[in-house]
Short mmCIF file of C-alpha atoms in Angstrom, two decimals:
data_model
loop_
_atom_site.label_atom_id
_atom_site.label_comp_id
_atom_site.label_asym_id
_atom_site.label_seq_id
_atom_site.Cartn_x
_atom_site.Cartn_y
_atom_site.Cartn_z
CA MET A 21 22.17 -10.17 2.68
CA GLN A 22 22.89 -7.60 5.29
CA ASP A 23 26.57 -7.74 4.89
CA ILE A 24 25.99 -7.04 1.20
CA ARG A 25 23.94 -4.03 2.00
CA ASN A 26 26.32 -2.73 4.58
CA THR A 27 29.18 -3.00 1.87
CA LEU A 28 27.15 -1.20 -0.68
CA GLU A 29 25.81 1.36 1.53
CA LYS A 30 29.40 2.39 3.19
CA THR A 31 30.85 2.25 -0.58
CA LEU A 32 28.05 4.78 -1.97
CA ASN A 33 28.04 6.77 1.05
CA LEU A 34 23.88 6.32 1.32
CA ASP A 35 23.64 7.78 4.62
CA GLN A 36 25.25 10.98 3.61
CA LEU A 37 23.08 10.84 0.62
CA ARG A 38 19.71 10.46 2.52
CA SER A 39 20.87 13.32 5.35
CA PHE A 40 21.55 15.59 2.26
CA GLY A 41 18.18 14.73 0.85
CA LEU A 42 16.19 15.24 4.22
CA VAL A 43 18.06 18.55 4.48
CA ILE A 44 16.81 19.96 1.42
CA GLU A 45 13.18 18.26 2.07
CA THR A 46 12.83 19.79 5.31
CA GLY A 47 14.86 22.86 4.55
CA SER A 48 16.83 22.61 7.96
CA PHE A 49 20.04 20.52 9.26
CA SER A 50 18.06 20.24 12.72
CA ALA A 51 14.81 19.24 11.22
CA ALA A 52 16.76 16.76 9.08
CA ALA A 53 18.69 15.52 12.16
CA ASP A 54 15.47 14.94 14.16
CA ARG A 55 13.95 12.74 11.18
CA LEU A 56 16.84 10.62 11.42
CA GLY A 57 17.59 10.37 14.98
CA LEU A 58 20.89 12.29 14.85
CA THR A 59 22.53 15.17 16.23
CA GLN A 60 22.48 18.48 14.16
CA PRO A 61 26.41 18.38 14.02
CA ALA A 62 26.41 14.98 13.02
CA VAL A 63 24.12 15.59 9.89
CA SER A 64 26.20 18.79 9.09
CA LEU A 65 29.48 16.54 9.10
CA GLN A 66 27.75 14.00 6.50
CA VAL A 67 26.80 16.77 4.07
CA ARG A 68 30.37 18.10 4.47
CA GLN A 69 31.63 14.97 3.88
CA LEU A 70 29.33 14.15 0.70
CA GLU A 71 30.65 17.94 -0.66
CA ARG A 72 34.25 16.81 0.04
CA ARG A 73 33.74 13.75 -1.95
CA LEU A 74 31.97 15.08 -4.79
CA ALA A 75 33.85 18.46 -4.95
CA VAL A 76 31.04 20.55 -5.24
CA ARG A 77 29.06 22.88 -2.65
CA LEU A 78 25.27 21.17 -2.55
CA VAL A 79 23.92 23.25 -0.08
CA GLU A 80 23.26 27.08 0.40
CA ARG A 81 21.13 29.43 2.79
CA VAL A 82 18.26 31.26 1.32
CA GLY A 83 17.01 33.31 4.33
CA LYS A 84 16.70 30.49 7.19
CA ARG A 85 15.95 27.57 4.76
CA ALA A 86 18.80 25.36 3.39
CA LYS A 87 18.38 24.96 -0.20
CA ALA A 88 20.19 22.99 -3.03
CA THR A 89 22.47 24.54 -5.05
CA PRO A 90 22.43 23.90 -8.90
CA ALA A 91 24.87 20.96 -8.03
CA GLY A 92 22.75 19.73 -5.24
CA ALA A 93 19.56 19.81 -7.42
CA GLU A 94 21.28 17.72 -9.99
CA LEU A 95 22.25 15.22 -7.27
CA LEU A 96 18.78 14.99 -6.03
CA ARG A 97 17.45 14.10 -9.39
CA HIS A 98 19.60 10.94 -9.38
CA SER A 99 19.45 10.21 -5.78
CA HIS A 100 16.23 8.12 -6.19
CA GLN A 101 18.06 5.89 -9.01
CA ILE A 102 20.88 5.42 -6.82
CA GLU A 103 18.86 3.87 -4.11
CA THR A 104 16.52 1.95 -6.35
CA ALA A 105 19.87 0.60 -7.87
CA VAL A 106 21.29 -0.53 -4.84
CA GLU A 107 18.12 -2.04 -3.59
CA ASN A 108 17.53 -3.84 -7.01
CA ALA A 109 21.33 -5.04 -6.73
CA ILE A 110 20.84 -6.26 -3.10
CA GLU A 111 17.52 -8.38 -4.50
CA ALA A 112 19.24 -9.71 -7.49
CA LEU A 113 22.16 -11.14 -5.34
CA ALA A 114 19.90 -12.80 -2.88
CA ASP A 115 18.64 -14.88 -5.77
CA HIS A 116 22.03 -16.60 -5.54
CA ALA A 117 21.37 -17.14 -1.73
CA SER A 118 20.38 -20.81 -0.46
CA GLY A 119 16.86 -20.93 0.86
CA ILE A 120 14.27 -18.34 1.02
CA THR A 121 15.18 -15.61 3.03
CA GLY A 122 14.95 -11.71 3.15
CA ARG A 123 12.25 -9.14 3.44
CA VAL A 124 9.36 -8.77 1.34
CA ARG A 125 7.37 -5.11 1.65
CA LEU A 126 3.50 -5.80 1.08
CA GLY A 127 0.97 -2.69 1.03
CA THR A 128 -2.65 -3.61 1.34
CA GLY A 129 -6.05 -2.45 2.21
CA ALA A 130 -7.36 -3.03 5.84
CA THR A 131 -10.44 -5.39 4.90
CA ALA A 132 -7.67 -7.67 2.74
CA CYS A 133 -5.40 -7.43 5.69
CA LEU A 134 -8.01 -8.62 8.04
CA TYR A 135 -9.86 -11.40 5.92
CA PHE A 136 -7.51 -12.76 3.19
CA LEU A 137 -4.13 -12.25 3.94
CA PRO A 138 -3.90 -13.88 7.49
CA ALA A 139 -4.19 -17.49 6.34
CA VAL A 140 -1.60 -16.58 3.43
CA LEU A 141 1.10 -15.09 5.86
CA ARG A 142 0.53 -18.03 8.12
CA SER A 143 1.36 -20.42 5.58
CA LEU A 144 4.54 -18.72 4.22
CA ARG A 145 5.49 -18.40 7.87
CA GLU A 146 5.27 -21.93 8.40
CA GLN A 147 7.10 -22.95 5.18
CA PHE A 148 9.74 -20.22 5.18
CA PRO A 149 10.57 -19.21 8.95
CA ALA A 150 13.54 -16.93 7.56
CA LEU A 151 11.46 -15.15 5.41
CA GLY A 152 10.38 -11.47 6.79
CA ILE A 153 6.93 -9.82 5.35
CA VAL A 154 6.27 -6.41 6.40
CA VAL A 155 2.83 -5.43 5.94
CA SER A 156 1.30 -1.86 5.82
CA THR A 157 -2.38 -0.86 5.35
CA GLY A 158 -3.68 2.25 3.50
CA ASN A 159 -5.62 3.05 0.54
CA THR A 160 -5.09 2.14 -2.98
CA ASP A 161 -3.40 5.53 -4.29
CA ASP A 162 -0.94 5.62 -1.45
CA HIS A 163 -0.03 2.09 -1.85
CA VAL A 164 0.48 2.55 -5.59
CA ARG A 165 2.81 5.33 -5.19
CA LYS A 166 4.93 3.43 -2.87
CA VAL A 167 5.11 0.55 -5.34
CA GLU A 168 6.28 3.17 -7.80
CA GLU A 169 8.92 4.76 -5.71
CA ASN A 170 10.12 1.42 -4.73
CA SER A 171 9.38 1.82 -1.08
CA SER A 172 6.97 -1.23 -1.05
CA ASP A 173 7.74 -4.42 -3.04
CA LEU A 174 4.30 -5.04 -4.00
CA ALA A 175 0.73 -4.23 -3.02
CA LEU A 176 -2.67 -6.05 -2.98
CA VAL A 177 -5.27 -3.33 -3.86
CA THR A 178 -8.55 -2.38 -4.86
CA LEU A 179 -8.72 -1.74 -8.69
CA PRO A 180 -8.42 0.51 -10.49
CA ALA A 181 -4.53 1.18 -10.08
CA ALA A 182 -3.11 2.88 -12.82
CA GLY A 183 0.73 3.53 -13.51
CA ARG A 184 2.84 3.02 -16.66
CA SER A 185 5.38 1.39 -14.60
CA LEU A 186 3.38 -1.11 -13.06
CA SER A 187 2.26 -4.49 -13.88
CA VAL A 188 -1.16 -5.58 -12.57
CA MET A 189 -2.06 -9.07 -11.35
CA PRO A 190 -5.88 -9.69 -10.69
CA VAL A 191 -6.17 -11.81 -7.64
CA LEU A 192 -9.61 -12.38 -6.78
CA ASP A 193 -13.08 -11.09 -7.22
CA ASP A 194 -15.21 -9.77 -4.22
CA GLU A 195 -19.01 -9.12 -4.17
CA PHE A 196 -20.24 -5.97 -2.29
CA VAL A 197 -23.53 -6.68 -0.04
CA ALA A 198 -25.68 -4.40 1.97
CA ILE A 199 -25.79 -5.01 5.75
CA GLY A 200 -28.46 -4.07 8.48
CA ARG A 201 -29.55 -5.14 11.98
CA SER A 202 -31.86 -8.20 11.68
CA ASP A 203 -34.18 -6.67 13.92
CA LEU A 204 -34.72 -3.06 12.90
CA ALA A 205 -36.45 -3.08 9.58
CA PRO A 206 -34.32 -5.71 8.18
CA LEU A 207 -33.42 -5.21 4.50
CA LYS A 208 -35.12 -7.35 1.26
CA ALA A 209 -33.35 -9.84 -0.05
CA ARG A 210 -31.89 -7.92 -2.99
CA VAL A 211 -31.88 -4.03 -2.48
CA ALA A 212 -31.37 -1.52 -5.44
CA PRO A 213 -29.88 1.86 -5.14
CA ALA A 214 -33.34 3.65 -4.63
CA ASP A 215 -33.71 1.32 -1.81
CA LEU A 216 -30.58 2.37 0.05
CA ALA A 217 -30.67 5.95 -0.82
CA VAL A 218 -33.48 6.93 1.65
CA LEU A 219 -32.01 5.05 4.40
CA PRO A 220 -29.08 6.41 6.85
CA LEU A 221 -25.93 5.08 5.41
CA VAL A 222 -22.56 4.13 7.19
CA LEU A 223 -19.97 4.20 4.25
CA PHE A 224 -16.41 4.05 3.56
CA GLU A 225 -14.53 7.25 3.65
CA PRO A 226 -14.15 9.11 0.38
CA ALA A 227 -10.67 8.73 -0.57
CA ALA A 228 -11.07 5.01 -0.61
CA ASN A 229 -11.44 3.18 -3.89
CA THR A 230 -14.37 0.87 -2.49
CA ARG A 231 -16.34 4.37 -1.83
CA LYS A 232 -15.77 5.34 -5.33
CA LEU A 233 -17.42 2.09 -6.22
CA VAL A 234 -20.41 2.52 -4.32
CA ASP A 235 -20.65 6.22 -5.26
CA ARG A 236 -20.75 5.12 -8.85
CA TRP A 237 -23.06 2.42 -7.99
CA PHE A 238 -25.65 5.14 -7.01
CA ALA A 239 -24.69 7.35 -9.72
CA ALA A 240 -25.71 5.15 -12.27
CA GLU A 241 -29.48 5.37 -11.04
CA GLY A 242 -28.98 9.18 -10.83
CA LEU A 243 -28.55 9.05 -7.01
CA GLN A 244 -25.94 10.68 -4.53
CA PRO A 245 -25.92 8.95 -1.15
CA GLN A 246 -25.89 11.08 1.78
CA PRO A 247 -24.14 9.10 4.73
CA VAL A 248 -24.46 9.77 8.22
CA MET A 249 -20.95 8.30 8.72
CA GLU A 250 -17.83 7.93 6.72
CA LEU A 251 -15.46 5.61 7.97
CA GLY A 252 -11.90 4.17 7.18
CA SER A 253 -12.38 0.80 8.79
CA VAL A 254 -14.75 -1.94 7.83
CA GLU A 255 -15.02 -3.19 11.32
CA ALA A 256 -15.81 -0.14 12.79
CA MET A 257 -18.78 0.29 9.87
CA LYS A 258 -19.94 -3.07 11.05
CA GLU A 259 -20.19 -2.27 14.63
CA MET A 260 -22.03 1.18 13.63
CA VAL A 261 -24.54 -0.64 11.96
CA ALA A 262 -24.90 -3.34 14.62
CA ALA A 263 -25.82 -0.37 17.00
CA GLY A 264 -28.54 0.56 14.77
CA LEU A 265 -27.02 3.70 13.56
CA GLY A 266 -27.66 2.92 10.00
CA TYR A 267 -27.10 0.46 6.94
CA GLY A 268 -23.72 -0.14 5.43
CA ILE A 269 -22.19 -1.56 2.07
CA VAL A 270 -19.17 -3.68 2.63
CA PRO A 271 -17.49 -6.36 0.66
CA ARG A 272 -18.95 -9.58 1.13
CA MET A 273 -15.17 -11.06 2.25
CA ALA A 274 -15.97 -8.82 5.40
CA MET A 275 -18.99 -10.83 6.37
CA THR A 276 -17.80 -14.32 5.86
CA GLY A 277 -16.02 -16.65 7.99
CA ARG A 278 -14.46 -14.84 11.03
CA GLY A 279 -15.76 -11.56 9.68
CA ALA A 280 -19.53 -12.98 10.17
CA HIS A 281 -21.66 -11.06 12.34
CA PRO A 282 -24.57 -12.70 14.40
CA GLY A 283 -26.65 -9.27 14.58
CA LEU A 284 -26.44 -8.30 11.06
CA LYS A 285 -28.29 -9.42 8.13
CA ILE A 286 -26.86 -9.50 4.46
CA SER A 287 -28.96 -8.35 1.19
CA ARG A 288 -27.43 -8.82 -2.05
CA LEU A 289 -27.18 -5.75 -4.42
CA ALA A 290 -29.42 -5.32 -7.51
CA PRO A 291 -27.29 -4.65 -10.07
CA ARG A 292 -24.51 -6.59 -8.61
CA MET A 293 -21.45 -4.63 -7.77
CA HIS A 294 -18.02 -5.83 -6.94
CA ARG A 295 -14.45 -4.86 -6.52
CA THR A 296 -11.48 -6.61 -8.02
CA LEU A 297 -8.32 -7.07 -5.66
CA ALA A 298 -5.01 -7.15 -7.62
CA LEU A 299 -1.43 -7.10 -6.99
CA VAL A 300 0.63 -4.44 -8.33
CA ILE A 301 4.29 -4.17 -8.99
CA ARG A 302 6.95 -2.25 -10.69
CA ARG A 303 7.58 -3.92 -14.20
CA ASP A 304 11.44 -3.49 -13.80
CA LYS A 305 11.16 -5.09 -10.34
CA PRO A 306 13.85 -8.03 -9.81
CA VAL A 307 11.61 -10.81 -8.75
CA ASN A 308 14.03 -12.58 -6.35
CA LYS A 309 13.08 -15.96 -4.59
CA ALA A 310 11.74 -14.39 -1.54
CA LEU A 311 9.24 -11.97 -3.69
CA ARG A 312 8.04 -14.79 -5.84
CA VAL A 313 6.83 -17.09 -3.13
CA VAL A 314 4.90 -14.02 -1.70
CA LEU A 315 3.50 -13.56 -5.13
CA ASP A 316 2.67 -16.98 -6.07
CA ALA A 317 1.19 -17.71 -2.64
CA ILE A 318 -1.15 -14.80 -2.99
CA LEU A 319 -2.33 -15.59 -6.55
CA ALA A 320 -2.82 -19.33 -5.22
CA ALA A 321 -5.23 -18.15 -2.56
CA GLY A 322 -7.28 -16.39 -5.06
CA ALA A 323 -7.57 -19.11 -7.10
CA GLN A 324 -8.50 -21.28 -4.39
CA ALA A 325 -11.21 -18.66 -3.51
CA GLY A 326 -12.77 -19.83 -6.60
CA ARG A 327 -12.33 -16.19 -7.86
CA VAL A 328 -10.35 -14.40 -10.52
CA ALA A 329 -6.87 -15.27 -10.32
CA THR A 330 -5.36 -14.96 -13.74
CA ARG A 331 -1.87 -13.05 -14.67
CA PRO A 332 -2.47 -10.62 -17.63
CA LYS A 333 0.50 -10.27 -20.09
CA LYS A 334 2.82 -7.57 -19.04
#
């Protein structure tokens, strides 16, 4: 597969195309060189070679910044499609190779990465040792954008995740629970928005889809939470609550199995609040053998968890 990539990249001069794109993005040959780990003369040479190959001028200086000429702007509009086409060709050819090899780029949230994916990834490693899975964490919006740009192959995210080019496959349904220290005015077995709104709260950061769900849960009762802390890590939230600094609302997934915390008590929410984790992938994404086994493994794990694991029609 790497030989195929090297041949295609050499023929299409993708290195020159990337260098040109970075020069325009950064407005500087030296800044592009820093990003690429090359010297400035090397980047300048790549751009000149690309201009000679295409017989057009691609870059001009406007003041101190490097700007695209009209021809350069036209090339930029096609560059993403070129890179995507090469990537798709590589993945399609991989289907003809024997065995499951290659690399799958998977984006997900920190909670799913900690409490859902480890067992899935361990099983995949044991079954397919030549399969590489690169996992990155972040919020839903960032992962959806990366899938749309084809810089990630698929993402396991909290819904909603919108995009015309995307196929969405629900994986599992995860209920939210309230948590507090067992020895500091423990919460009732079931708590409503009004019960929690008057307490110091440790919540997810505003950019997270999980936080948006929490805010809507309060808003349905005409309430707006005033958190004393906003954190991006569910583990950090649990430790702050365990330190007696407030009460939290977290996915139940984070409080089961290895996530159980001896100093914290769980309370159900009334009304119930939950999130749906789903896989998102481009509709036009070639699903090679490597990507297929990862998709199937994650969906099977969701089904085994006894939650939603049905595939909607594309």
